[in-house]
CSV table of C-alpha atoms and ligand atoms in Angstrom, one decimal:
chain,number,residue,atom,x,y,z
A,1233,MET,CA,-32.3,73.7,11.5
A,1234,LYS,CA,-30.6,74.5,14.8
A,1235,GLN,CA,-32.8,74.5,17.8
A,1236,ARG,CA,-31.2,77.9,19.4
A,1237,VAL,CA,-31.6,81.2,17.9
A,1238,THR,CA,-29.1,83.4,16.4
A,1239,HIS,CA,-28.6,86.7,18.5
A,1240,SER,CA,-25.0,87.4,19.0
A,1241,SER,CA,-22.9,88.2,16.2
A,1242,ALA,CA,-20.5,85.4,16.7
A,1243,GLU,CA,-23.1,83.0,16.0
A,1244,LEU,CA,-23.6,84.3,12.3
A,1245,ALA,CA,-21.6,81.8,9.9
A,1246,ILE,CA,-19.5,85.0,8.7
A,1247,PHE,CA,-18.1,84.8,12.0
A,1248,GLY,CA,-17.3,81.1,12.1
A,1249,GLY,CA,-20.8,80.1,13.7
A,1250,ASP,CA,-22.5,77.1,12.5
A,1251,LEU,CA,-24.8,77.8,9.6
A,1252,ASP,CA,-28.2,77.8,10.3
A,1253,PHE,CA,-29.4,75.6,7.5
A,1254,ARG,CA,-27.8,72.2,6.4
A,1255,GLU,CA,-30.0,72.1,3.1
A,1256,PRO,CA,-29.9,75.5,1.2
A,1257,LEU,CA,-33.0,77.3,1.1
A,1258,HIS,CA,-34.1,78.4,-2.4
A,1259,VAL,CA,-36.2,81.0,-3.8
A,1260,GLY,CA,-38.6,79.9,-6.4
A,1261,ARG,CA,-38.6,76.2,-4.9
A,1262,PRO,CA,-41.8,74.8,-6.5
A,1263,ASN,CA,-45.2,74.6,-4.9
A,1264,LEU,CA,-46.2,70.8,-5.2
A,1265,GLY,CA,-49.7,69.6,-5.2
A,1266,SER,CA,-51.1,66.1,-4.6
A,1267,ARG,CA,-48.4,63.4,-5.9
A,1268,GLU,CA,-51.2,61.0,-6.1
A,1269,ALA,CA,-53.6,62.8,-8.2
A,1270,PHE,CA,-50.5,63.9,-10.6
A,1271,LEU,CA,-49.6,60.0,-11.0
A,1272,ALA,CA,-53.0,59.0,-11.7
A,1273,ARG,CA,-53.5,61.8,-14.6
A,1274,ILE,CA,-50.1,60.3,-15.9
A,1275,ASN,CA,-51.5,56.9,-15.9
A,1276,ASP,CA,-54.6,58.2,-17.6
A,1277,MET,CA,-52.3,59.7,-20.1
A,1278,LEU,CA,-50.4,56.6,-20.8
A,1279,ASP,CA,-53.6,54.5,-21.1
A,1280,ARG,CA,-54.8,56.8,-23.5
A,1281,ASP,CA,-51.6,57.1,-25.3
A,1282,TRP,CA,-52.2,60.5,-26.1
A,1283,LEU,CA,-49.0,62.8,-24.9
A,1284,THR,CA,-49.5,65.8,-26.8
A,1285,ASN,CA,-50.9,67.7,-29.7
A,1286,ASN,CA,-54.0,69.6,-27.9
A,1287,GLY,CA,-54.9,66.4,-25.8
A,1288,PRO,CA,-57.7,66.2,-23.3
A,1289,PHE,CA,-55.6,67.5,-20.5
A,1290,VAL,CA,-54.6,70.6,-22.3
A,1291,ARG,CA,-58.2,71.2,-23.3
A,1292,GLU,CA,-59.4,70.7,-19.9
A,1293,PHE,CA,-56.6,72.9,-18.4
A,1294,GLU,CA,-57.2,75.9,-20.7
A,1295,GLN,CA,-61.0,75.6,-20.2
A,1296,ARG,CA,-60.4,75.6,-16.2
A,1297,ILE,CA,-58.1,78.6,-16.5
A,1298,ALA,CA,-60.5,80.5,-19.1
A,1299,ASP,CA,-63.5,80.0,-16.5
A,1300,MET,CA,-61.2,80.9,-13.6
A,1301,VAL,CA,-60.2,84.3,-15.1
A,1302,GLY,CA,-63.3,85.1,-16.9
A,1303,VAL,CA,-61.9,85.5,-20.2
A,1304,LYS,CA,-63.2,83.6,-23.8
A,1305,HIS,CA,-59.8,82.2,-24.6
A,1306,CYS,CA,-56.7,80.7,-22.8
A,1307,VAL,CA,-54.2,79.5,-25.3
A,1308,ALA,CA,-51.8,77.1,-23.6
A,1309,MET,CA,-48.5,76.9,-24.6
A,1310,CYS,CA,-44.9,75.0,-23.7
A,1311,ASN,CA,-43.8,78.4,-21.7
A,1312,ALA,CA,-44.2,82.0,-21.3
A,1313,THR,CA,-41.3,83.0,-23.5
A,1314,ILE,CA,-42.8,81.3,-26.5
A,1315,ALA,CA,-46.3,82.6,-25.5
A,1316,LEU,CA,-45.0,86.0,-25.6
A,1317,GLU,CA,-43.2,85.6,-28.8
A,1318,ILE,CA,-46.3,84.3,-30.4
A,1319,VAL,CA,-48.8,86.8,-29.0
A,1320,THR,CA,-46.6,89.6,-29.7
A,1321,ARG,CA,-46.3,88.3,-33.7
A,1322,ALA,CA,-49.9,87.8,-33.6
A,1323,LEU,CA,-50.8,91.0,-32.7
A,1324,GLU,CA,-48.5,92.3,-35.4
A,1325,LEU,CA,-46.3,94.5,-33.1
A,1326,THR,CA,-43.0,95.6,-35.1
A,1327,GLY,CA,-40.4,98.4,-34.8
A,1328,GLU,CA,-40.5,99.6,-31.3
A,1329,VAL,CA,-42.4,98.2,-28.2
A,1330,ILE,CA,-42.0,99.9,-24.9
A,1331,VAL,CA,-41.4,97.6,-21.7
A,1332,PRO,CA,-40.0,98.0,-18.3
A,1333,SER,CA,-36.2,97.0,-17.7
A,1334,PHE,CA,-37.1,96.0,-14.5
A,1335,THR,CA,-38.5,92.4,-15.5
A,1336,PHE,CA,-37.0,89.0,-16.2
A,1337,ILE,CA,-34.9,89.1,-19.4
A,1338,ALA,CA,-37.7,87.2,-21.3
A,1339,THR,CA,-39.9,90.1,-21.7
A,1340,ALA,CA,-37.0,91.8,-23.6
A,1341,HIS,CA,-35.8,89.0,-25.4
A,1342,ALA,CA,-39.2,87.8,-26.6
A,1343,LEU,CA,-39.1,91.1,-28.6
A,1344,GLN,CA,-35.6,91.0,-29.7
A,1345,TRP,CA,-35.9,87.4,-31.1
A,1346,GLN,CA,-38.5,88.9,-33.4
A,1347,GLN,CA,-36.3,92.0,-34.3
A,1348,ILE,CA,-38.5,94.3,-32.4
A,1349,THR,CA,-36.7,96.7,-30.5
A,1350,PRO,CA,-37.7,96.6,-26.6
A,1351,VAL,CA,-37.7,100.4,-25.6
A,1352,PHE,CA,-36.8,100.3,-21.7
A,1353,CYS,CA,-39.0,102.3,-19.6
A,1354,ASP,CA,-38.5,103.2,-15.7
A,1355,ILE,CA,-40.8,102.1,-13.2
A,1356,ASP,CA,-42.6,103.7,-10.3
A,1357,PRO,CA,-40.4,103.0,-7.3
A,1358,ARG,CA,-43.1,102.5,-5.1
A,1359,THR,CA,-44.8,99.7,-7.0
A,1360,HIS,CA,-42.0,98.6,-9.0
A,1361,THR,CA,-44.3,98.6,-12.2
A,1362,ILE,CA,-43.9,100.6,-15.3
A,1363,ASP,CA,-44.4,104.2,-14.9
A,1364,PRO,CA,-47.0,105.8,-17.2
A,1365,ALA,CA,-45.7,109.2,-16.9
A,1366,ARG,CA,-42.3,107.6,-18.6
A,1367,VAL,CA,-44.1,105.5,-21.1
A,1368,GLU,CA,-45.5,108.8,-22.9
A,1369,GLU,CA,-42.0,110.2,-23.3
A,1370,LEU,CA,-40.6,107.4,-25.0
A,1371,ILE,CA,-43.4,107.1,-27.9
A,1372,THR,CA,-41.8,107.6,-31.3
A,1373,PRO,CA,-43.2,106.9,-35.0
A,1374,ARG,CA,-41.8,103.3,-34.7
A,1375,THR,CA,-43.6,102.7,-31.6
A,1376,THR,CA,-46.4,100.0,-32.1
A,1377,GLY,CA,-47.1,98.7,-28.4
A,1378,ILE,CA,-46.6,98.5,-24.9
A,1379,ILE,CA,-46.1,95.7,-22.5
A,1380,GLY,CA,-46.8,96.2,-19.0
A,1381,VAL,CA,-45.5,93.8,-16.5
A,1382,HIS,CA,-47.3,92.9,-13.1
A,1383,THR,CA,-44.4,92.8,-11.2
A,1384,TRP,CA,-44.4,90.4,-8.0
A,1385,GLY,CA,-48.4,90.2,-8.9
A,1386,HIS,CA,-48.8,93.7,-8.5
A,1387,PRO,CA,-51.0,95.1,-11.1
A,1388,CYS,CA,-49.6,97.9,-13.3
A,1389,ASP,CA,-51.3,101.2,-13.6
A,1390,VAL,CA,-53.9,99.4,-16.2
A,1391,GLU,CA,-56.1,102.4,-16.5
A,1392,ALA,CA,-53.3,105.1,-17.4
A,1393,LEU,CA,-51.7,102.7,-19.6
A,1394,THR,CA,-54.9,101.9,-21.4
A,1395,GLU,CA,-55.5,105.6,-21.8
A,1396,ILE,CA,-52.3,106.1,-23.5
A,1397,ALA,CA,-52.3,103.2,-25.5
A,1398,ARG,CA,-55.8,104.3,-27.0
A,1399,ARG,CA,-54.8,108.0,-27.5
A,1400,ARG,CA,-51.4,106.9,-29.2
A,1401,GLY,CA,-53.0,104.1,-31.2
A,1402,LEU,CA,-50.8,101.5,-29.6
A,1403,THR,CA,-51.5,97.9,-28.7
A,1404,LEU,CA,-51.4,97.3,-24.9
A,1405,MET,CA,-50.8,94.0,-23.6
A,1406,PHE,CA,-49.5,92.6,-20.1
A,1407,ASP,CA,-46.7,90.1,-19.2
A,1408,ALA,CA,-48.8,88.7,-16.2
A,1409,ALA,CA,-46.1,85.8,-15.4
A,1410,HIS,CA,-46.1,86.6,-11.7
A,1411,ALA,CA,-49.7,87.3,-11.4
A,1412,PHE,CA,-51.6,84.2,-11.8
A,1413,GLY,CA,-54.7,84.4,-8.9
A,1414,CYS,CA,-54.3,88.3,-8.5
A,1415,THR,CA,-56.7,90.7,-9.0
A,1416,HIS,CA,-56.6,94.4,-10.0
A,1417,GLN,CA,-60.0,96.4,-8.9
A,1418,GLY,CA,-61.3,93.1,-7.9
A,1419,GLN,CA,-60.9,91.6,-11.6
A,1420,PRO,CA,-58.6,88.8,-12.3
A,1421,ILE,CA,-55.3,89.7,-13.8
A,1422,GLY,CA,-55.8,88.0,-17.4
A,1423,ARG,CA,-58.5,90.1,-18.4
A,1424,PHE,CA,-56.6,93.6,-19.3
A,1425,GLY,CA,-55.4,94.9,-22.5
A,1426,ALA,CA,-55.2,92.9,-25.9
A,1427,ALA,CA,-53.8,89.9,-24.1
A,1428,GLU,CA,-52.2,88.8,-21.0
A,1429,VAL,CA,-49.5,86.1,-20.8
A,1430,PHE,CA,-49.2,83.7,-17.6
A,1431,SER,CA,-46.0,81.6,-16.8
A,1432,PHE,CA,-46.8,78.3,-15.0
A,1433,HIS,CA,-42.8,77.6,-14.7
A,1434,ALA,CA,-41.7,75.6,-11.8
A,1435,THR,CA,-40.4,78.5,-10.0
A,1436,LYS,CA,-43.9,80.4,-10.2
A,1437,PHE,CA,-46.9,80.6,-7.9
A,1438,PHE,CA,-48.8,77.7,-9.6
A,1439,ASN,CA,-46.8,75.4,-11.9
A,1440,SER,CA,-47.2,72.9,-14.8
A,1441,LEU,CA,-43.3,72.1,-14.9
A,1442,GLU,CA,-42.9,74.2,-17.9
A,1443,GLY,CA,-45.9,76.1,-19.3
A,1444,GLY,CA,-47.5,79.3,-20.2
A,1445,ALA,CA,-50.7,80.7,-21.5
A,1446,VAL,CA,-52.2,83.6,-23.4
A,1447,MET,CA,-55.5,85.1,-22.4
A,1448,THR,CA,-57.6,87.0,-24.8
A,1449,ASN,CA,-61.3,87.7,-25.6
A,1450,ASP,CA,-60.2,88.4,-29.3
A,1451,ASP,CA,-61.8,85.3,-31.2
A,1452,ASP,CA,-59.3,86.2,-34.3
A,1453,LEU,CA,-56.0,86.4,-32.1
A,1454,ALA,CA,-57.0,83.3,-30.4
A,1455,ALA,CA,-57.5,81.4,-33.7
A,1456,LYS,CA,-54.2,82.9,-35.2
A,1457,MET,CA,-52.1,82.0,-32.1
A,1458,ARG,CA,-53.7,78.4,-32.1
A,1459,LEU,CA,-52.2,78.1,-35.5
A,1460,MET,CA,-48.8,79.8,-34.8
A,1461,LYS,CA,-48.5,77.2,-31.8
A,1462,ASN,CA,-48.9,74.3,-34.1
A,1463,PHE,CA,-46.7,75.1,-37.4
A,1464,GLY,CA,-49.6,76.9,-38.8
A,1465,PHE,CA,-51.7,73.4,-39.3
A,1466,ALA,CA,-55.2,74.3,-40.0
A,1467,GLY,CA,-55.8,70.3,-40.5
A,1468,PRO,CA,-54.1,67.3,-41.7
A,1469,ASP,CA,-51.7,68.2,-44.3
A,1470,ASN,CA,-53.0,71.7,-44.4
A,1471,VAL,CA,-50.7,74.5,-43.7
A,1472,VAL,CA,-52.1,78.0,-43.8
A,1473,TYR,CA,-49.7,80.0,-41.9
A,1474,ILE,CA,-46.2,80.6,-40.6
A,1475,GLY,CA,-45.9,78.9,-37.2
A,1476,THR,CA,-43.6,77.4,-34.7
A,1477,ASN,CA,-44.0,74.7,-32.0
A,1478,GLY,CA,-45.5,76.1,-28.9
A,1479,LYS,CA,-47.5,73.3,-27.9
A,1480,MET,CA,-48.1,72.1,-24.3
A,1481,THR,CA,-47.8,68.7,-23.4
A,1482,GLU,CA,-50.3,66.4,-21.7
A,1483,VAL,CA,-47.8,65.8,-18.8
A,1484,SER,CA,-47.5,69.6,-18.3
A,1485,ALA,CA,-51.3,70.0,-18.3
A,1486,ALA,CA,-51.4,67.0,-15.9
A,1487,MET,CA,-49.1,69.0,-13.4
A,1488,GLY,CA,-51.3,72.1,-14.2
A,1489,LEU,CA,-54.6,70.4,-13.3
A,1490,THR,CA,-53.0,68.9,-10.2
A,1491,SER,CA,-51.5,72.4,-9.2
A,1492,LEU,CA,-55.0,74.0,-9.7
A,1493,GLU,CA,-56.6,71.6,-7.2
A,1494,SER,CA,-54.0,73.1,-4.6
A,1495,LEU,CA,-54.1,76.6,-5.5
A,1496,GLU,CA,-55.9,77.9,-2.2
A,1497,ALA,CA,-53.7,75.7,-0.2
A,1498,PHE,CA,-50.7,77.6,-2.0
A,1499,ARG,CA,-52.0,80.9,-1.5
A,1500,GLN,CA,-52.6,80.3,2.4
A,1501,THR,CA,-49.2,78.9,2.9
A,1502,ASN,CA,-47.4,82.1,0.9
A,1503,ARG,CA,-50.0,84.3,3.0
A,1504,GLY,CA,-48.8,82.8,6.2
A,1505,ASN,CA,-45.3,83.0,5.2
A,1506,TYR,CA,-45.5,86.7,4.3
A,1507,GLU,CA,-47.3,87.6,7.4
A,1508,ALA,CA,-44.6,85.7,9.6
A,1509,TYR,CA,-41.8,87.9,7.6
A,1510,ARG,CA,-43.9,91.0,8.3
A,1511,ARG,CA,-44.3,90.2,11.8
A,1512,HIS,CA,-40.4,89.5,12.4
A,1513,LEU,CA,-39.1,92.1,10.3
A,1514,GLN,CA,-41.3,95.3,11.2
A,1515,SER,CA,-39.2,96.5,13.9
A,1516,VAL,CA,-36.1,96.3,11.8
A,1517,ALA,CA,-34.9,99.6,10.7
A,1518,GLY,CA,-33.9,100.4,6.9
A,1519,LEU,CA,-35.7,97.3,5.7
A,1520,ARG,CA,-39.3,97.6,3.7
A,1521,LEU,CA,-41.1,94.6,3.1
A,1522,MET,CA,-43.2,95.2,0.2
A,1523,GLU,CA,-46.8,95.3,0.8
A,1524,TYR,CA,-49.6,93.5,-0.8
A,1525,ASP,CA,-53.2,95.3,-1.1
A,1526,ASP,CA,-55.6,93.8,1.2
A,1527,ARG,CA,-58.5,94.7,-1.1
A,1528,GLU,CA,-57.4,92.5,-3.8
A,1529,SER,CA,-56.6,88.9,-4.3
A,1530,ASN,CA,-52.8,88.3,-4.2
A,1531,ASN,CA,-50.8,85.0,-4.6
A,1532,PHE,CA,-48.1,86.2,-2.3
A,1533,GLN,CA,-45.5,84.6,-4.1
A,1534,TYR,CA,-42.7,87.2,-3.7
A,1535,ILE,CA,-41.1,88.4,-0.4
A,1536,ILE,CA,-39.5,91.2,-1.5
A,1537,LEU,CA,-37.4,93.1,0.9
A,1538,GLU,CA,-36.0,96.5,0.2
A,1539,VAL,CA,-32.6,97.4,1.7
A,1540,ASP,CA,-32.1,100.9,2.4
A,1541,GLU,CA,-28.3,100.9,3.3
A,1542,SER,CA,-28.0,104.4,4.6
A,1543,ALA,CA,-30.6,103.3,7.3
A,1544,CYS,CA,-29.6,99.8,8.1
A,1545,GLY,CA,-25.9,100.1,7.9
A,1546,LEU,CA,-25.9,97.2,5.4
A,1547,SER,CA,-26.1,97.0,1.6
A,1548,ARG,CA,-28.6,94.6,-0.3
A,1549,ASP,CA,-25.4,92.8,-1.4
A,1550,GLN,CA,-24.0,92.4,2.1
A,1551,LEU,CA,-27.2,91.3,3.7
A,1552,GLN,CA,-27.3,88.6,0.9
A,1553,LYS,CA,-23.6,87.6,1.6
A,1554,VAL,CA,-24.6,87.2,5.3
A,1555,LEU,CA,-27.7,85.2,4.4
A,1556,GLN,CA,-25.6,82.9,1.8
A,1557,ALA,CA,-23.1,82.0,4.4
A,1558,GLU,CA,-26.3,80.6,6.3
A,1559,ASN,CA,-27.3,78.5,3.4
A,1560,VAL,CA,-30.3,81.0,2.8
A,1561,LEU,CA,-30.3,81.5,-1.0
A,1562,ALA,CA,-31.7,85.0,-1.2
A,1563,ARG,CA,-31.8,86.4,-4.7
A,1564,ARG,CA,-31.4,89.7,-6.2
A,1565,TYR,CA,-34.3,90.2,-8.6
A,1566,PHE,CA,-34.1,91.8,-11.1
A,1567,HIS,CA,-30.4,92.7,-10.9
A,1568,PRO,CA,-28.9,94.0,-13.1
A,1569,GLY,CA,-32.1,95.3,-15.3
A,1570,CYS,CA,-32.4,94.2,-18.7
A,1571,HIS,CA,-30.5,97.2,-20.1
A,1572,ARG,CA,-27.6,96.3,-18.6
A,1573,MET,CA,-27.6,92.7,-19.9
A,1574,GLU,CA,-26.3,91.7,-23.5
A,1575,PRO,CA,-27.2,92.3,-26.2
A,1576,TYR,CA,-29.1,95.3,-24.6
A,1577,ARG,CA,-26.2,96.7,-22.6
A,1578,SER,CA,-24.1,97.1,-26.0
A,1579,TYR,CA,-27.0,98.4,-28.0
A,1580,TYR,CA,-27.8,101.1,-25.6
A,1581,PRO,CA,-25.1,101.8,-23.3
A,1582,HIS,CA,-26.5,105.0,-21.9
A,1583,ALA,CA,-29.9,103.3,-21.3
A,1584,HIS,CA,-29.5,103.9,-17.5
A,1585,LEU,CA,-29.4,107.7,-17.9
A,1586,LEU,CA,-33.2,107.4,-18.4
A,1587,LEU,CA,-33.8,104.6,-15.8
A,1588,PRO,CA,-33.1,106.0,-12.1
A,1589,ALA,CA,-35.7,104.2,-10.5
A,1590,THR,CA,-34.8,101.1,-12.0
A,1591,GLU,CA,-31.1,101.5,-11.2
A,1592,SER,CA,-32.2,102.2,-7.6
A,1593,VAL,CA,-34.8,99.5,-7.0
A,1594,SER,CA,-32.6,96.9,-8.8
A,1595,SER,CA,-29.8,97.7,-6.3
A,1596,ARG,CA,-32.2,97.4,-3.1
A,1597,VAL,CA,-34.3,94.3,-3.8
A,1598,LEU,CA,-33.7,91.2,-2.1
A,1599,VAL,CA,-36.0,88.4,-2.7
A,1600,LEU,CA,-36.6,85.9,0.3
A,1601,PRO,CA,-37.5,82.1,0.3
A,1602,THR,CA,-41.3,81.4,0.7
A,1603,GLY,CA,-43.4,78.7,-0.7
A,1604,THR,CA,-44.8,75.2,0.6
A,1605,SER,CA,-41.3,74.0,1.3
A,1606,ILE,CA,-40.5,76.1,4.2
A,1607,GLY,CA,-42.0,76.5,7.3
A,1608,SER,CA,-42.5,79.4,10.1
A,1609,ASP,CA,-39.7,78.3,12.2
A,1610,ASP,CA,-37.5,78.7,9.0
A,1611,ILE,CA,-39.0,82.3,8.4
A,1612,GLU,CA,-38.1,83.2,12.2
A,1613,THR,CA,-34.6,81.9,11.9
A,1614,ILE,CA,-34.0,83.7,8.5
A,1615,CYS,CA,-35.5,86.9,10.1
A,1616,GLN,CA,-33.1,86.4,13.1
A,1617,ILE,CA,-30.0,86.1,11.0
A,1618,ILE,CA,-31.1,89.5,9.3
A,1619,ALA,CA,-31.6,91.3,12.5
A,1620,THR,CA,-28.5,90.0,14.2
A,1621,ALA,CA,-26.5,91.1,10.9
A,1622,ILE,CA,-28.4,94.6,10.9
A,1623,ALA,CA,-27.7,95.2,14.6
A,1624,HIS,CA,-24.0,94.3,14.2
A,1625,ALA,CA,-23.7,96.2,10.9
A,1626,ASP,CA,-20.4,97.6,11.4
A,1627,ALA,CA,-18.6,94.4,12.5
A,1628,VAL,CA,-20.3,92.4,9.5
A,1629,LYS,CA,-19.2,95.1,7.2
A,1630,ALA,CA,-15.6,94.8,8.6
A,1631,GLN,CA,-15.7,91.1,8.2
A,1632,LEU,CA,-17.0,90.8,4.9
A,1633,ALA,CA,-14.2,93.1,3.7
A,1634,THR,CA,-11.7,90.5,5.1
A,1635,THR,CA,-13.1,87.4,3.9
A,1636,PRO,CA,-12.6,86.5,0.3
A,1637,GLU,CA,-15.6,87.1,-2.0
A,1638,ILE,CA,-18.4,84.5,-1.1
A,1639,ALA,CA,-19.0,83.2,-4.4
A,1640,ILE,CA,-22.8,83.4,-4.6
A,1641,GLU,CA,-23.1,82.4,-8.2
A,1642,ASP,CA,-20.8,79.4,-7.7
A,1643,ALA,CA,-22.7,78.3,-4.6
A,1644,LEU,CA,-26.1,78.7,-6.7
A,1645,SER,CA,-24.8,76.9,-9.7
A,1646,SER,CA,-23.4,74.0,-7.5
A,1647,ALA,CA,-26.9,73.4,-6.1
A,1648,PRO,CA,-28.9,72.1,-9.1
A,1649,ALA,CA,-31.4,70.0,-6.9
A,1650,HIS,CA,-34.1,72.6,-7.8
A,1651,PRO,CA,-35.3,74.1,-11.0
A,1652,ILE,CA,-33.8,77.7,-9.8
A,1653,ARG,CA,-32.9,80.0,-12.8
A,1654,GLY,CA,-29.7,80.0,-14.0
A,1655,GLU,CA,-29.3,83.9,-14.0
A,1656,LEU,CA,-32.6,85.6,-13.2
B,1404,PLP,C1,-40.8,83.5,-15.6
B,1404,PLP,C2,-40.9,84.9,-16.2
B,1404,PLP,C3,-41.1,84.9,-17.5
B,1404,PLP,C4,-40.9,83.7,-18.6
B,1404,PLP,O1,-41.8,82.4,-18.1
B,1404,PLP,P1,-41.1,81.1,-18.6
B,1404,PLP,O2,-42.4,80.3,-18.7
B,1404,PLP,O3,-40.2,80.6,-17.9
B,1404,PLP,O4,-40.9,81.1,-20.3
B,1404,PLP,C5,-41.4,86.0,-18.4
B,1404,PLP,N1,-41.7,87.3,-17.7
B,1404,PLP,C6,-41.6,87.2,-16.5
B,1404,PLP,C7,-41.6,88.6,-15.9
B,1404,PLP,C8,-41.3,86.1,-15.6
B,1404,PLP,O5,-41.1,86.2,-14.4
């Protein structure tokens, strides 16, 4: 990083200034725990010669997570997408299931993969979570369930959704991929609905390389998922059910156990980063940094900036280009909404008409880098770039209009050093 700070527009890289970061700053760079602890576990695993199939690390991991969340069952799997497929099948969801469109594509794909129709629901523009008032309007005789997504770790309106599901005889479950270590009304997320699904992917708050888990208090559901994730094997040579391969490996569980030991350190780092962003950005007009509710536990894994073009003079996409030119690879989550991605775009070409809040939020949100790999100096510099660009919005706009399209996707795909998402 350069020692000086960026104040005049001429210092911005889009005007030919030096770029501020030699190495690209990624969103979702992994939070890593103790290397020694991880390698020690890998040695134990090799000594035991037990690599997968419900090994001791997987069982320890499941027990630790179940205890932390306070649910009877944690069923660990190879990733959250397979976990979503398995739990929706085990819950016997069919026909139509109501989901937000403002989510990672896996929420929708896990349903469509099984020929269940994801029916896209709009969000509350304040919380970015599924809007219960809109859910009710989408229920048809074919509807069997609702999947809420705790976007950015912000809990859905669990009470309203629970009431709708009860009254209309629907199954309610949650995609809690972002929400490990978060609470709703003081209760850990993972306890709500028929089941909740966590992701432990490398980009998430806490990772097991790849991994996911379903949390439930339902003994029958847990037993069914344990069969399903292991080809339906009830014992040696005894297949009693249709299944797939959703097992978590011992290496993943070893990483998960190691990450768990650093959970509070990750949380403190993220919290410090979030507060630094808040301090530096609070006086910049036209930006809203999404708040975390102080009465709850949060993992602070997502720094969500909403860019109001009419107030700050730059669109979200223009601001992204300015940052990109400095090697700050801010991302547009979830842009476009699932309803604008295939196959849904072709199936439901008019879906956007029912999703005004999703359309608006997905055009405004910019996700900034955080996590254990960046420091407070980096954050100060990122915020100075943003403030400088907005202070010189007209000049920046004009400059961007004359420069050839800065190929954001190209830059991302040519930086494979970190497990960033292809097209999140
Ligand atoms: C990351 C994510 C998933 C998928 O998780 P994987 O473990 O990568 O399969 C699903 N839903 C949401 C909301 C996510 O962010």
